Each structure stands twice: as C-alpha cells, then as structure tokens.
Coordinates of N, CA, C and O in Angstrom, one line a residue:
X1 N 108.3 88.9 85.2 CA 107.7 89.8 85.3 C 106.0 89.4 85.2 O 105.6 89.4 84.0
X2 N 105.5 88.9 85.6 CA 103.7 88.3 85.1 C 103.0 89.8 84.5 O 103.2 90.7 85.4
X3 N 102.6 89.5 83.5 CA 101.9 90.5 82.9 C 100.5 90.4 83.0 O 99.7 91.3 82.0
X4 N 100.0 89.3 82.8 CA 98.1 88.7 82.7 C 98.1 88.5 83.9 O 98.4 87.5 84.6
X5 N 97.5 88.6 84.8 CA 96.7 87.8 85.5 C 95.1 86.9 85.0 O 94.6 88.0 85.5
X6 N 94.3 85.9 85.9 CA 93.9 85.5 85.2 C 92.9 84.6 86.4 O 93.5 84.3 87.6
X7 N 92.0 85.7 86.5 CA 90.4 85.0 87.3 C 89.2 83.9 86.8 O 90.0 84.2 86.4
X8 N 89.9 82.8 87.6 CA 88.8 82.1 87.6 C 88.1 82.3 88.7 O 88.5 81.4 89.8
X9 N 86.4 81.9 88.2 CA 85.2 81.0 89.2 C 85.2 80.1 89.0 O 84.3 79.8 88.0
X10 N 85.3 79.4 89.8 CA 85.2 77.4 89.8 C 84.1 77.0 89.8 O 83.8 76.0 89.6
X11 N 83.1 78.2 90.2 CA 81.7 77.8 90.1 C 80.6 78.6 89.2 O 79.9 78.2 88.9
X12 N 81.4 78.9 88.4 CA 80.7 79.4 86.7 C 80.8 77.8 86.2 O 81.0 76.8 86.3
X13 N 79.3 78.3 85.4 CA 78.5 76.5 85.0 C 80.2 75.7 84.2 O 80.1 74.8 84.6
X14 N 80.8 76.7 83.2 CA 81.8 76.1 82.2 C 82.8 76.0 82.7 O 82.8 74.5 82.7
X15 N 82.9 76.2 84.1 CA 84.0 75.5 85.0 C 83.4 74.3 85.8 O 84.2 73.2 85.8
X16 N 82.4 74.4 86.1 CA 81.8 72.9 86.8 C 82.4 71.9 85.7 O 82.2 70.9 85.6
X17 N 81.3 71.8 84.7 CA 81.0 71.0 83.4 C 82.3 70.6 83.5 O 82.5 69.6 82.6
X18 N 82.9 71.7 82.6 CA 84.4 71.0 82.2 C 85.2 71.3 83.3 O 86.4 71.4 83.2
X19 N 86.0 70.2 84.4 CA 87.0 70.8 85.5 C 88.7 70.8 84.7 O 89.4 71.2 85.0
X20 N 88.3 69.7 83.5 CA 90.0 69.6 82.7 C 90.5 71.4 81.9 O 91.6 71.8 82.2
X21 N 89.7 71.6 81.4 CA 89.6 73.3 81.0 C 90.0 74.3 81.8 O 90.9 75.1 82.4
X22 N 89.2 74.7 83.7 CA 90.2 74.9 84.5 C 90.6 74.8 85.0 O 92.0 75.5 85.1
X23 N 91.5 72.9 85.0 CA 93.0 72.8 85.6 C 93.9 73.4 84.4 O 95.0 73.8 84.9
X24 N 93.3 73.2 83.0 CA 94.6 74.1 82.0 C 94.7 75.0 82.4 O 95.5 75.4 82.0
X25 N 93.7 76.2 82.9 CA 93.8 77.4 83.0 C 95.0 78.1 83.9 O 95.3 78.2 84.0
X26 N 94.4 77.5 85.1 CA 95.4 77.6 86.5 C 96.5 76.5 85.9 O 98.1 77.4 86.4
X27 N 97.0 75.9 85.4 CA 98.0 75.3 85.6 C 98.7 75.8 84.1 O 99.8 75.2 83.4
X28 N 98.1 76.9 83.7 CA 98.8 77.5 82.2 C 100.5 77.9 83.0 O 101.0 78.4 83.5
X29 N 101.6 77.1 81.6 CA 102.4 77.1 82.2 C 103.2 78.0 81.0 O 103.8 78.3 80.2
X30 N 103.3 79.5 81.9 CA 103.4 81.0 81.1 C 104.1 82.6 82.2 O 103.5 82.4 83.3
X31 N 105.5 82.2 82.0 CA 105.9 83.7 83.0 C 104.5 84.9 82.8 O 105.4 85.4 83.6
X32 N 104.9 85.0 81.0 CA 103.7 85.9 81.2 C 102.2 85.8 82.4 O 102.0 86.4 82.4
X33 N 101.8 85.0 83.1 CA 100.7 84.5 83.3 C 100.6 84.5 85.5 O 101.3 83.1 85.0
X34 N 99.8 84.7 85.9 CA 99.4 84.2 87.7 C 98.2 84.1 86.9 O 97.2 84.6 86.9
X35 N 97.7 82.6 87.5 CA 96.3 82.6 87.4 C 96.0 82.2 89.0 O 96.3 81.1 89.3
X36 N 94.7 82.7 89.0 CA 94.4 82.5 90.5 C 92.6 82.3 90.1 O 92.1 82.6 89.6
X37 N 92.7 80.7 91.1 CA 90.8 80.6 91.2 C 90.3 80.6 92.7 O 91.5 81.2 93.9
X38 N 89.1 81.4 92.2 CA 88.8 82.2 93.4 C 87.3 81.6 94.0 O 86.6 82.4 93.4
X39 N 87.2 80.9 94.8 CA 86.8 80.6 95.8 C 85.7 81.4 96.9 O 84.1 80.7 96.6
X40 N 85.8 82.6 96.4 CA 84.7 83.3 97.8 C 84.9 84.5 97.1 O 86.8 84.9 96.9
X41 N 85.2 85.7 97.7 CA 84.7 87.0 97.4 C 86.0 87.7 98.3 O 86.8 87.9 97.5
X42 N 86.1 87.2 99.2 CA 87.9 87.5 99.8 C 89.0 87.7 99.1 O 90.0 87.5 98.8
X43 N 88.9 85.6 98.3 CA 89.7 85.1 97.7 C 90.1 86.5 96.1 O 90.9 86.3 95.6
X44 N 88.8 86.4 95.2 CA 88.9 87.9 94.4 C 90.2 88.2 94.7 O 90.1 89.0 94.1
X45 N 89.3 89.4 95.9 CA 90.0 90.6 96.8 C 91.8 90.7 96.5 O 92.4 91.3 96.3
X46 N 92.1 89.3 97.0 CA 93.4 89.4 97.2 C 94.1 88.7 95.8 O 95.3 89.2 95.9
X47 N 93.6 88.1 95.1 CA 93.6 88.4 93.8 C 93.9 89.1 92.9 O 95.3 89.8 92.8
X48 N 92.8 90.7 93.2 CA 93.1 91.7 92.4 C 94.5 92.2 92.9 O 94.8 92.9 92.3
X49 N 94.0 92.5 94.6 CA 95.8 93.4 95.3 C 96.5 92.6 94.7 O 97.5 93.5 94.6
X50 N 97.0 91.1 94.5 CA 98.1 91.0 93.9 C 98.6 91.3 92.1 O 99.4 91.5 92.1
X51 N 97.5 91.2 91.8 CA 97.7 91.3 90.5 C 97.5 93.3 90.4 O 98.8 93.6 89.6
X52 N 97.2 94.3 91.0 CA 97.8 95.7 91.5 C 99.4 95.8 91.1 O 99.6 95.8 90.7
X53 N 99.6 95.1 92.2 CA 101.4 95.2 92.7 C 102.2 94.8 92.0 O 103.3 95.5 91.7
X54 N 101.5 93.6 91.0 CA 102.2 93.3 89.7 C 102.7 93.9 88.9 O 103.3 93.9 88.2
X55 N 101.9 95.6 88.4 CA 100.9 95.8 87.4 C 100.9 95.0 86.2 O 102.0 95.5 85.4
X56 N 99.8 94.3 86.4 CA 99.3 93.4 85.4 C 99.5 94.6 84.1 O 98.9 95.5 84.6
X57 N 99.1 93.7 83.3 CA 98.8 94.6 82.1 C 97.0 94.2 81.4 O 96.7 95.2 80.6
X58 N 97.5 92.7 81.4 CA 95.7 92.5 80.6 C 94.9 91.5 82.2 O 95.8 90.8 83.1
X59 N 94.5 91.8 82.5 CA 92.9 91.1 83.1 C 91.8 90.2 82.9 O 91.4 90.6 82.0
X60 N 92.2 88.9 82.4 CA 91.2 88.0 81.9 C 90.4 87.8 82.8 O 90.7 87.2 83.9
X61 N 89.2 87.1 82.6 CA 88.0 86.6 83.4 C 87.4 85.5 83.3 O 86.8 85.8 81.8
X62 N 87.4 84.2 83.8 CA 86.5 83.6 83.4 C 86.2 83.2 83.7 O 86.0 82.3 85.3
X63 N 85.1 83.3 83.3 CA 83.4 83.2 84.1 C 82.5 83.5 83.4 O 82.7 83.8 82.3
X64 N 81.1 83.5 84.2 CA 80.5 84.3 83.2 C 80.0 86.0 83.9 O 80.9 86.5 83.9
X65 N 78.9 86.3 83.0 CA 78.3 88.1 83.0 C 78.8 87.6 84.8 O 78.6 89.2 85.2
X66 N 77.8 87.3 85.2 CA 77.7 87.6 87.1 C 79.0 88.0 87.7 O 79.8 88.3 88.3
X67 N 80.3 87.1 87.1 CA 81.3 86.8 87.5 C 82.0 88.5 86.6 O 82.6 89.5 87.8
X68 N 82.0 88.3 85.6 CA 82.6 90.1 84.9 C 82.7 90.8 85.7 O 83.0 91.9 85.9
X69 N 81.1 91.5 86.2 CA 80.6 92.1 87.0 C 81.7 92.4 88.2 O 81.5 93.6 88.5
X70 N 81.3 91.4 88.8 CA 81.9 91.4 90.2 C 83.2 91.8 89.9 O 83.8 92.4 91.1
X71 N 83.9 90.8 89.1 CA 85.8 91.1 88.8 C 85.8 93.2 88.7 O 86.4 93.3 89.0
X72 N 85.0 93.3 87.6 CA 85.1 94.0 87.3 C 85.3 95.8 88.9 O 85.6 97.1 88.7
X73 N 83.8 95.5 89.5 CA 83.3 96.2 90.4 C 84.2 96.4 91.7 O 85.0 97.5 92.0
X74 N 85.1 95.2 91.3 CA 86.3 94.8 92.6 C 87.3 95.7 92.1 O 88.0 96.0 92.9
X75 N 87.2 95.0 90.6 CA 89.0 95.9 90.1 C 88.5 97.1 90.0 O 89.8 98.1 91.0
X76 N 87.9 98.5 90.3 CA 87.3 99.7 90.1 C 88.0 100.5 92.1 O 88.1 101.4 92.0
X77 N 87.7 99.1 93.1 CA 87.5 99.6 94.2 C 89.5 99.9 94.1 O 89.8 100.7 95.5
X78 N 90.4 99.0 93.5 CA 91.8 98.7 94.1 C 92.3 99.8 92.8 O 93.3 99.9 93.3
X79 N 91.9 99.1 91.5 CA 93.1 100.1 90.4 C 93.3 101.2 90.7 O 91.6 102.3 90.6
X80 N 94.7 102.6 89.8 CA 94.5 103.6 90.2 C 93.0 103.6 88.7 O 93.5 103.0 87.8
X81 N 92.1 105.0 88.4 CA 91.1 105.5 87.4 C 92.7 105.1 85.8 O 91.4 105.3 85.6
X82 N 93.4 105.5 86.5 CA 93.9 106.1 85.4 C 95.2 105.3 84.8 O 95.3 105.5 83.3
X83 N 94.9 103.8 85.5 CA 96.2 102.6 85.0 C 95.3 101.8 85.1 O 95.6 100.4 85.6
X84 N 94.2 101.6 84.4 CA 93.6 100.1 84.5 C 93.9 98.9 83.5 O 94.5 100.0 82.3
X85 N 94.5 97.7 83.9 CA 94.2 96.9 82.9 C 93.5 97.0 81.9 O 92.3 96.9 81.7
X86 N 93.8 96.1 79.9 CA 92.6 95.7 79.6 C 92.5 94.9 79.7 O 92.6 93.4 80.7
X87 N 90.8 94.2 79.5 CA 90.1 93.5 80.0 C 90.0 92.4 79.4 O 89.5 92.9 77.9
X88 N 90.1 91.0 79.2 CA 90.3 89.3 78.4 C 88.5 88.7 79.4 O 88.7 88.4 80.5
X89 N 87.5 88.9 78.4 CA 86.5 87.6 78.6 C 87.1 86.6 77.9 O 87.6 85.9 76.8
X90 N 87.1 85.2 79.0 CA 87.0 84.4 78.6 C 85.9 83.2 78.3 O 86.9 82.1 78.2
X91 N 84.9 83.6 78.4 CA 83.7 82.8 78.2 C 83.8 81.7 79.1 O 84.1 80.5 78.3
X92 N 83.6 82.0 80.5 CA 84.0 80.4 81.5 C 82.0 80.7 82.0 O 82.2 79.8 82.7
X93 N 81.1 80.8 81.4 CA 79.8 81.1 82.3 C 78.6 80.1 81.2 O 78.6 79.6 80.9
X94 N 77.6 80.3 81.8 CA 76.1 79.5 81.2 C 76.2 80.7 79.7 O 76.1 80.2 78.8
X95 N 75.5 81.9 80.0 CA 75.5 82.5 78.8 C 76.4 82.9 77.9 O 76.0 83.7 76.6
X96 N 76.8 84.1 79.1 CA 78.6 84.8 78.1 C 77.8 85.7 77.5 O 78.7 86.1 76.5
X97 N 76.9 87.1 78.0 CA 76.5 87.1 76.3 C 77.5 88.7 76.5 O 77.8 89.2 75.6
X98 N 78.4 89.0 77.5 CA 79.7 89.8 77.4 C 80.6 89.8 76.0 O 80.2 90.0 75.7
X99 N 81.0 88.5 76.7 CA 81.5 87.7 75.2 C 81.0 87.5 74.1 O 81.8 87.8 73.2
X100 N 79.7 87.7 74.4 CA 79.2 87.2 72.5 C 78.8 88.0 72.3 O 79.4 88.9 71.0
X101 N 79.1 89.6 72.6 CA 79.1 91.1 72.3 C 80.4 91.3 71.7 O 79.9 91.9 71.4
X102 N 81.2 90.8 72.5 CA 82.6 91.5 72.5 C 83.0 90.7 71.6 O 84.6 90.7 71.3
X103 N 82.1 89.5 70.5 CA 82.9 89.0 68.8 C 84.0 88.1 70.0 O 85.2 87.3 69.1
X104 N 84.3 87.2 71.0 CA 84.9 86.2 71.9 C 85.0 85.1 70.9 O 84.5 84.7 71.5
X105 N 86.2 84.9 70.3 CA 85.9 83.3 69.8 C 87.3 82.4 70.9 O 87.8 82.9 71.4
X106 N 86.1 81.0 70.2 CA 87.3 80.2 70.8 C 87.1 79.4 72.5 O 86.0 80.5 73.2
X107 N 87.7 78.7 73.0 CA 87.2 78.2 74.6 C 88.5 79.2 74.9 O 89.2 79.3 74.9
X108 N 88.2 78.9 77.2 CA 89.6 79.4 76.6 C 90.7 79.6 77.2 O 91.4 80.8 77.4
X109 N 91.1 78.5 76.8 CA 92.6 78.6 76.8 C 93.2 79.0 76.0 O 93.6 79.8 75.7
X110 N 92.5 78.6 74.4 CA 93.0 79.1 73.4 C 93.2 81.1 73.3 O 93.8 81.3 72.7
X111 N 91.7 81.6 73.8 CA 92.3 83.1 73.7 C 93.3 83.3 75.4 O 93.4 84.6 74.5
X112 N 93.7 82.7 76.0 CA 94.2 83.5 76.4 C 95.8 82.6 76.4 O 97.0 83.4 76.1
X113 N 96.1 81.5 75.5 CA 96.8 82.0 74.5 C 97.1 82.9 73.5 O 98.5 83.3 73.1
X114 N 96.3 82.8 72.5 CA 96.4 84.2 71.5 C 97.0 85.5 72.0 O 97.7 85.9 71.9
X115 N 96.3 85.4 73.6 CA 96.3 87.0 74.3 C 98.3 86.9 74.3 O 98.7 88.0 74.6
X116 N 98.7 85.5 75.2 CA 100.3 85.9 75.9 C 100.9 86.4 74.0 O 101.7 86.1 74.4
X117 N 100.6 85.9 73.3 CA 101.1 85.8 72.4 C 101.3 86.6 71.2 O 102.6 87.5 71.5
X118 N 100.2 87.6 71.8 CA 100.3 88.8 71.3 C 101.2 89.9 71.8 O 101.5 90.9 71.3
X119 N 100.6 89.6 73.5 CA 101.6 90.9 74.1 C 103.6 90.4 74.2 O 103.9 90.7 74.0
X120 N 103.7 89.2 73.9 CA 105.0 88.9 73.7 C 105.6 89.5 72.4 O 106.7 90.2 72.1
X121 N 104.6 89.0 71.2 CA 105.0 89.8 69.7 C 104.5 91.5 69.7 O 105.0 91.6 68.2
X122 N 104.0 91.8 70.7 CA 104.1 92.9 71.0 C 102.4 93.5 69.8 O 102.1 94.7 69.3
X123 N 102.1 92.3 69.2 CA 100.5 92.5 68.4 C 99.9 93.6 69.1 O 99.7 93.0 70.4
X124 N 99.2 94.3 68.8 CA 97.8 94.9 68.9 C 97.1 94.7 69.3 O 96.4 93.3 69.0
X125 N 96.1 94.4 70.6 CA 95.2 93.6 71.0 C 94.2 94.3 70.7 O 93.9 95.7 70.0
X126 N 92.6 93.0 69.5 CA 92.0 93.5 69.0 C 90.8 94.8 70.1 O 90.6 94.0 71.5
X127 N 90.4 95.6 69.8 CA 89.1 96.6 71.0 C 88.4 96.1 70.9 O 87.5 96.6 69.3
X128 N 87.1 95.8 71.4 CA 86.2 96.0 71.0 C 85.3 97.3 72.4 O 85.7 97.0 73.5
X129 N 84.1 98.6 71.3 CA 83.8 98.7 72.9 C 81.8 98.4 71.9 O 81.8 98.8 71.7
X130 N 81.6 98.5 73.6 CA 80.0 98.6 72.7 C 78.8 100.0 73.6 O 79.5 99.1 75.4
X131 N 78.1 100.3 72.9 CA 78.0 101.5 73.7 C 77.5 100.8 75.2 O 77.0 101.6 76.7
X132 N 76.6 99.8 75.1 CA 75.6 99.1 76.2 C 77.0 99.0 77.9 O 77.3 98.9 78.8
X133 N 78.0 98.3 77.0 CA 78.8 97.6 78.3 C 80.1 99.2 78.8 O 80.1 99.3 79.5
X134 N 80.6 100.2 77.8 CA 80.6 101.2 78.0 C 79.7 101.7 79.3 O 81.0 102.4 80.6
X135 N 78.5 101.6 79.1 CA 77.4 102.3 80.3 C 77.7 101.4 81.2 O 77.6 101.9 82.7
X136 N 77.6 100.6 81.2 CA 78.1 99.5 82.4 C 78.9 99.5 83.1 O 79.2 100.0 84.7
X137 N 80.0 99.9 82.0 CA 80.9 100.1 83.0 C 81.9 101.5 83.5 O 81.8 102.0 84.9
X138 N 80.7 102.3 82.7 CA 81.0 103.6 84.1 C 79.9 103.7 85.1 O 80.8 104.1 85.8
X139 N 78.9 103.3 84.8 CA 77.7 103.3 85.7 C 78.8 102.6 87.1 O 78.7 102.2 88.4
X140 N 78.9 101.7 86.7 CA 79.7 101.1 88.2 C 81.4 101.5 88.2 O 81.2 101.7 89.7
X141 N 81.4 102.1 87.8 CA 82.8 102.7 89.0 C 82.4 104.2 89.0 O 83.0 104.8 89.4
X142 N 81.5 105.2 88.6 CA 80.9 106.3 89.2 C 80.2 105.6 90.5 O 80.2 106.1 91.5
X143 N 79.0 103.9 90.7 CA 79.0 103.9 92.0 C 79.7 103.2 92.5 O 79.6 103.5 94.2
X144 N 80.6 103.0 92.5 CA 81.5 102.5 93.0 C 83.0 103.4 93.5 O 83.0 103.8 95.4
X145 N 83.3 104.1 92.5 CA 84.0 105.8 93.1 C 83.4 106.4 94.3 O 83.2 107.2 94.8
X146 N 81.9 106.7 94.0 CA 80.8 107.4 95.6 C 80.4 106.8 95.9 O 80.6 107.3 97.2
X147 N 80.8 105.4 96.7 CA 81.1 104.4 97.5 C 82.2 105.1 98.6 O 82.5 104.9 98.7

C-alpha cells in the first residue's frame, strides 16, 4: 500500500531545466510511493482522487509556489478536512519561497528519499508551521469550503 503520493508539475522551471531529476522522481522505485506527472488540471484532480482513495499519509509536491497553491486548493476539495495528509514540498519551481520558508534542504530526490526513510523507520517528521503559511492555508480552506 502506497503511503506517499508525489505530484509533479512538468512545466515548473526546475523540472523543465532538469528533466533527469523529474524522470528520477517519476521512476522512484519504492512500494510506499506513487508518483504522478500532472500535465493538466484534470490530471492533477485524477492524481489527488487516486491518492485520496489510497489513503496516503504524505502528499509530496514537486513544483513551485504556484503548483503548491493549486495542489492545496484542489486537495481541500477532495479530502475530508479531518484527515488531511502531511504535506512535503520538494522544491521544483523557480523561486520556491514556500520551500525556503519551510527550510527544505537538498534536492527533490534526496528529500523524497528522507521522507521514505522516516516513514519506514517511524521517525517523526520535522514540522514547520509559519504564521503566514497557516493563514494562507486557512484562507484557501475557507474559500474552498464556501464554494
């Protein structure tokens, strides 16, 4: 059973500039991981619905700040708000301000490798909560719930 769902935006700047890194994420071989490359919004919605059905514990987002915003917005429309997965940001964009604020280190593949290792060993995930990030998520949640 997969516990980590990876969403990759192939149009993000780092993914365009480093196609080998995107390929390594898409071919990441571990039974805990499901990787989906989402070319369109429909692809993203299908991937998130699949992850929801699989009851993933971690949603890893490989894209930039815009991708993160879109994925979280779509996620709130699909998931039961009481059972949201943990979010991992894999630094796949141009600016990556969310990843910088969350103190994400390393490249996307090394970060995913650490996440898998932590899940296997039961090591707790490092949590990072910033007031601005929580406010952004809260605003996205309330606007989605109101629609």
